[in-house]
mmCIF file of C-alpha atoms in Angstrom:
data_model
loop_
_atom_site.group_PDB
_atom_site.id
_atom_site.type_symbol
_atom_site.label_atom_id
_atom_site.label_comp_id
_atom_site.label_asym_id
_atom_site.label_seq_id
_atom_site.Cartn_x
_atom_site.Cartn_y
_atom_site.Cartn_z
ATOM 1 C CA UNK A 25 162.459 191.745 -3.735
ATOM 2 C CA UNK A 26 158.761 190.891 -2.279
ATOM 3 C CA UNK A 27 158.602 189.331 1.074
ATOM 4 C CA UNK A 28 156.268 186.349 0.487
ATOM 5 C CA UNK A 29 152.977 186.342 3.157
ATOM 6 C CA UNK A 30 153.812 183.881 5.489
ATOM 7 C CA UNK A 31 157.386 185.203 5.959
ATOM 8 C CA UNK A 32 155.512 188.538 7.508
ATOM 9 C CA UNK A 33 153.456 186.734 10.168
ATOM 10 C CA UNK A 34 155.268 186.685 13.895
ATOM 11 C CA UNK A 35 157.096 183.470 15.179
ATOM 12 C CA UNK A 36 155.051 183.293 17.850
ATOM 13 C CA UNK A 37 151.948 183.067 15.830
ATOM 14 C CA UNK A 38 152.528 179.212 15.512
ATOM 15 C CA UNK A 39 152.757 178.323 19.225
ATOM 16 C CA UNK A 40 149.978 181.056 20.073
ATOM 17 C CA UNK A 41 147.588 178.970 17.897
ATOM 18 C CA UNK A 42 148.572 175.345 19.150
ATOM 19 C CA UNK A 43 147.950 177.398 22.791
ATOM 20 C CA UNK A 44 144.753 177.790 21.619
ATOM 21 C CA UNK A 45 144.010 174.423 20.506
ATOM 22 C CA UNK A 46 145.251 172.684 23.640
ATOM 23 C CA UNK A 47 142.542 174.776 25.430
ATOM 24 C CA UNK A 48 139.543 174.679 23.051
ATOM 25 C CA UNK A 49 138.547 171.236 24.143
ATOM 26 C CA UNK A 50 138.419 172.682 27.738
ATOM 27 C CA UNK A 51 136.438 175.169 26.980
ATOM 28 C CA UNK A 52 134.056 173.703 25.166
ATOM 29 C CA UNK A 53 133.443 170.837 27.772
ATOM 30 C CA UNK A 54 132.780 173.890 30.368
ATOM 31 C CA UNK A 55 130.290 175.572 28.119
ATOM 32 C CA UNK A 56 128.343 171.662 27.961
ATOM 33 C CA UNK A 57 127.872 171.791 31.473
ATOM 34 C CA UNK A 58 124.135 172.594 32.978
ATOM 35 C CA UNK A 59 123.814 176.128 34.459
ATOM 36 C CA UNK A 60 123.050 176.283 38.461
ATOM 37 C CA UNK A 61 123.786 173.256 41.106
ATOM 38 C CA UNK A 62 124.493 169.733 40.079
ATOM 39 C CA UNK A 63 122.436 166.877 42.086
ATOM 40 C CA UNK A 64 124.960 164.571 43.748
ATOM 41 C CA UNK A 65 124.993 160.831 42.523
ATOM 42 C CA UNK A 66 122.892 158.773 44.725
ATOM 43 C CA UNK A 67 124.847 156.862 48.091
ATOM 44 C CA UNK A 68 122.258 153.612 46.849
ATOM 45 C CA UNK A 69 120.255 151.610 49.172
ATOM 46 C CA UNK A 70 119.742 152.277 52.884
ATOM 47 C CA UNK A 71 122.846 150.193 55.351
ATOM 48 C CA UNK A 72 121.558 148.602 58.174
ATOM 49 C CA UNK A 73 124.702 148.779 61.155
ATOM 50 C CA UNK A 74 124.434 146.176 63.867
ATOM 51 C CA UNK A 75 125.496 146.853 67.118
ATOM 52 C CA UNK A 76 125.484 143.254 69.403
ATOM 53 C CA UNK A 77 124.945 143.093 73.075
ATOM 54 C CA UNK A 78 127.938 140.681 74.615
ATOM 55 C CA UNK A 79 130.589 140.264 76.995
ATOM 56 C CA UNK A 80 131.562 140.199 80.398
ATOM 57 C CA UNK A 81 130.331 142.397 81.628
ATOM 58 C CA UNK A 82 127.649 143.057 78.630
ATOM 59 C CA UNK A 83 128.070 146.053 76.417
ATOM 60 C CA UNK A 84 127.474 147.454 73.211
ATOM 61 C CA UNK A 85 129.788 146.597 70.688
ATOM 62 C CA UNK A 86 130.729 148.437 68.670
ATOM 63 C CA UNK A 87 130.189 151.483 71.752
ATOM 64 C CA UNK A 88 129.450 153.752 68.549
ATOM 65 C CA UNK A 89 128.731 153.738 65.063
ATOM 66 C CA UNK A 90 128.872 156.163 62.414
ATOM 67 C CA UNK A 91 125.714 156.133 59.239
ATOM 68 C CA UNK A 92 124.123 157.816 57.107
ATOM 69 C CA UNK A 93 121.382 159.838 57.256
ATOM 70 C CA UNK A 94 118.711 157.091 56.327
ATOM 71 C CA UNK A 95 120.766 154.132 57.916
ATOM 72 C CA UNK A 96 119.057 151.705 60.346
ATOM 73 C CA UNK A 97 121.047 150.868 63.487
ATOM 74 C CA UNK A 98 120.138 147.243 64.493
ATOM 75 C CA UNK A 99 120.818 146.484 68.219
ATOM 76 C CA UNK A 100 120.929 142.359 68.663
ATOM 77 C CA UNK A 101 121.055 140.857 72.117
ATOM 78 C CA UNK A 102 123.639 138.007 72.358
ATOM 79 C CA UNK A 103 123.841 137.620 76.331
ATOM 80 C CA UNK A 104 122.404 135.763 78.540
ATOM 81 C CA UNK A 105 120.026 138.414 80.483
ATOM 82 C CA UNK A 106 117.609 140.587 79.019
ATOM 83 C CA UNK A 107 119.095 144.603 78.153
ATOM 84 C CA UNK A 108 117.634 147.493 76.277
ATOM 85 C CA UNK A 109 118.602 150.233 73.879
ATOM 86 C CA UNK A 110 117.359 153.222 75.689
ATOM 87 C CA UNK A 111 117.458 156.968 73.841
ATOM 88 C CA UNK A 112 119.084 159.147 76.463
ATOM 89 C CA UNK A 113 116.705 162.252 74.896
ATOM 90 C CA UNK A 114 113.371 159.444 74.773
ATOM 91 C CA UNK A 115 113.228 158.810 71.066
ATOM 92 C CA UNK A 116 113.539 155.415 71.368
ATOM 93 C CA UNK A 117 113.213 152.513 74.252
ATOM 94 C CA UNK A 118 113.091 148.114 73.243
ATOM 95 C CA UNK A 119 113.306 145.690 75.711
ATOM 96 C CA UNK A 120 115.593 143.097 74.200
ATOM 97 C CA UNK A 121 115.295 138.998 75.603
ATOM 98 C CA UNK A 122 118.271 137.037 74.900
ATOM 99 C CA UNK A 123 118.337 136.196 71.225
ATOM 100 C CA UNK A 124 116.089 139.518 70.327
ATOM 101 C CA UNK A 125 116.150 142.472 68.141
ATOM 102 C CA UNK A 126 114.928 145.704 67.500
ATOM 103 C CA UNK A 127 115.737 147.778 64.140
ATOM 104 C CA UNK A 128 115.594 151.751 64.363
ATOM 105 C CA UNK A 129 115.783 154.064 61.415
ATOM 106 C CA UNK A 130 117.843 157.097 61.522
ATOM 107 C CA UNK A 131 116.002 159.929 59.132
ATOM 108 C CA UNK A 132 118.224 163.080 60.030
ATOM 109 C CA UNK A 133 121.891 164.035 61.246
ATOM 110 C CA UNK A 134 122.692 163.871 64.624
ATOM 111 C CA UNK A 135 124.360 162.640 67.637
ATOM 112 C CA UNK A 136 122.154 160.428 69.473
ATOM 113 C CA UNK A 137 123.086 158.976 72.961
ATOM 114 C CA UNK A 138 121.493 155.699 74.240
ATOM 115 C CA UNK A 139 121.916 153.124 77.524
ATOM 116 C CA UNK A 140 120.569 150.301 78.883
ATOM 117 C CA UNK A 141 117.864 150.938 81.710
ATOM 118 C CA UNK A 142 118.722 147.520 83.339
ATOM 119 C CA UNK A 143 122.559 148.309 83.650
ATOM 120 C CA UNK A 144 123.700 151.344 83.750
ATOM 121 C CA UNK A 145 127.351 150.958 82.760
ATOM 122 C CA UNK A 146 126.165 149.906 79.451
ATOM 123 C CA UNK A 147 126.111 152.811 76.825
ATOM 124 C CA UNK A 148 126.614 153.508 73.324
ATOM 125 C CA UNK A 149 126.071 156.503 70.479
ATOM 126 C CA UNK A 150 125.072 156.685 67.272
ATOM 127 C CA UNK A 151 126.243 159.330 64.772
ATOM 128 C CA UNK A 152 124.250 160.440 61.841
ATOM 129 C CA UNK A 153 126.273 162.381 59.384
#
């Protein structure tokens, strides 16, 4: 008596082959993909942080911020008596009247220290990351 074809083929030939079709799709998704590093989606537009001069005593609130690199940090007076927003390293230095602003971009990374020549006391940071 002949053995008919498909009797001689393994048992595990059926579940090697639906293996193999479960990761076909996979692989052929991987081989669509560009060769060498992928740009990152853009964040979008530029934030702009505010940081408001109040209180009794005045300070900084918030005391620090976190951006972006490309963020603006926007310091707005709200007291009474005039303040400023003083670099600790120089980079920047506005005088700021009651109801005044002053707008500074932050290009890079970094942590960047600033104070208020007129008190002391007052301080604040900004992170870029």
């Amino acid at each position: 008596m002949s053995r008919s074809p498909l009797r001689t083929l393994p048992r595990a030939l059926p579940r090697t082959l639906l293996r193999a079709l479960t990761v076909l799709p996979a692989l052929l998704a991987t081989a669509a993909l560009p060769a060498g590093p992928v740009a990152a989606e853009p964040r979008g537009a530029a934030v702009t942080v505010t940081v408001v001069i109040e209180g009794a005593p005045a300070a900084f609130v918030p005391q620090a911020v976190s951006i972006h690199p490309g963020d603006s940090v926007r310091w707005l007076n709200n007291d009474n008596d005039t303040h400023t927003t003083t670099s600790d390293s120089g980079l920047w230095d506005a005088v700021l009247d009651p109801g005044q602003s002053f707008t500074r971009p932050f290009p890079a990374g970094g942590t960047f220290a600033y104070h208020c020549e007129f008190h002391p006391s007052m301080t604040g940071t900004v992170v870029v990351q």
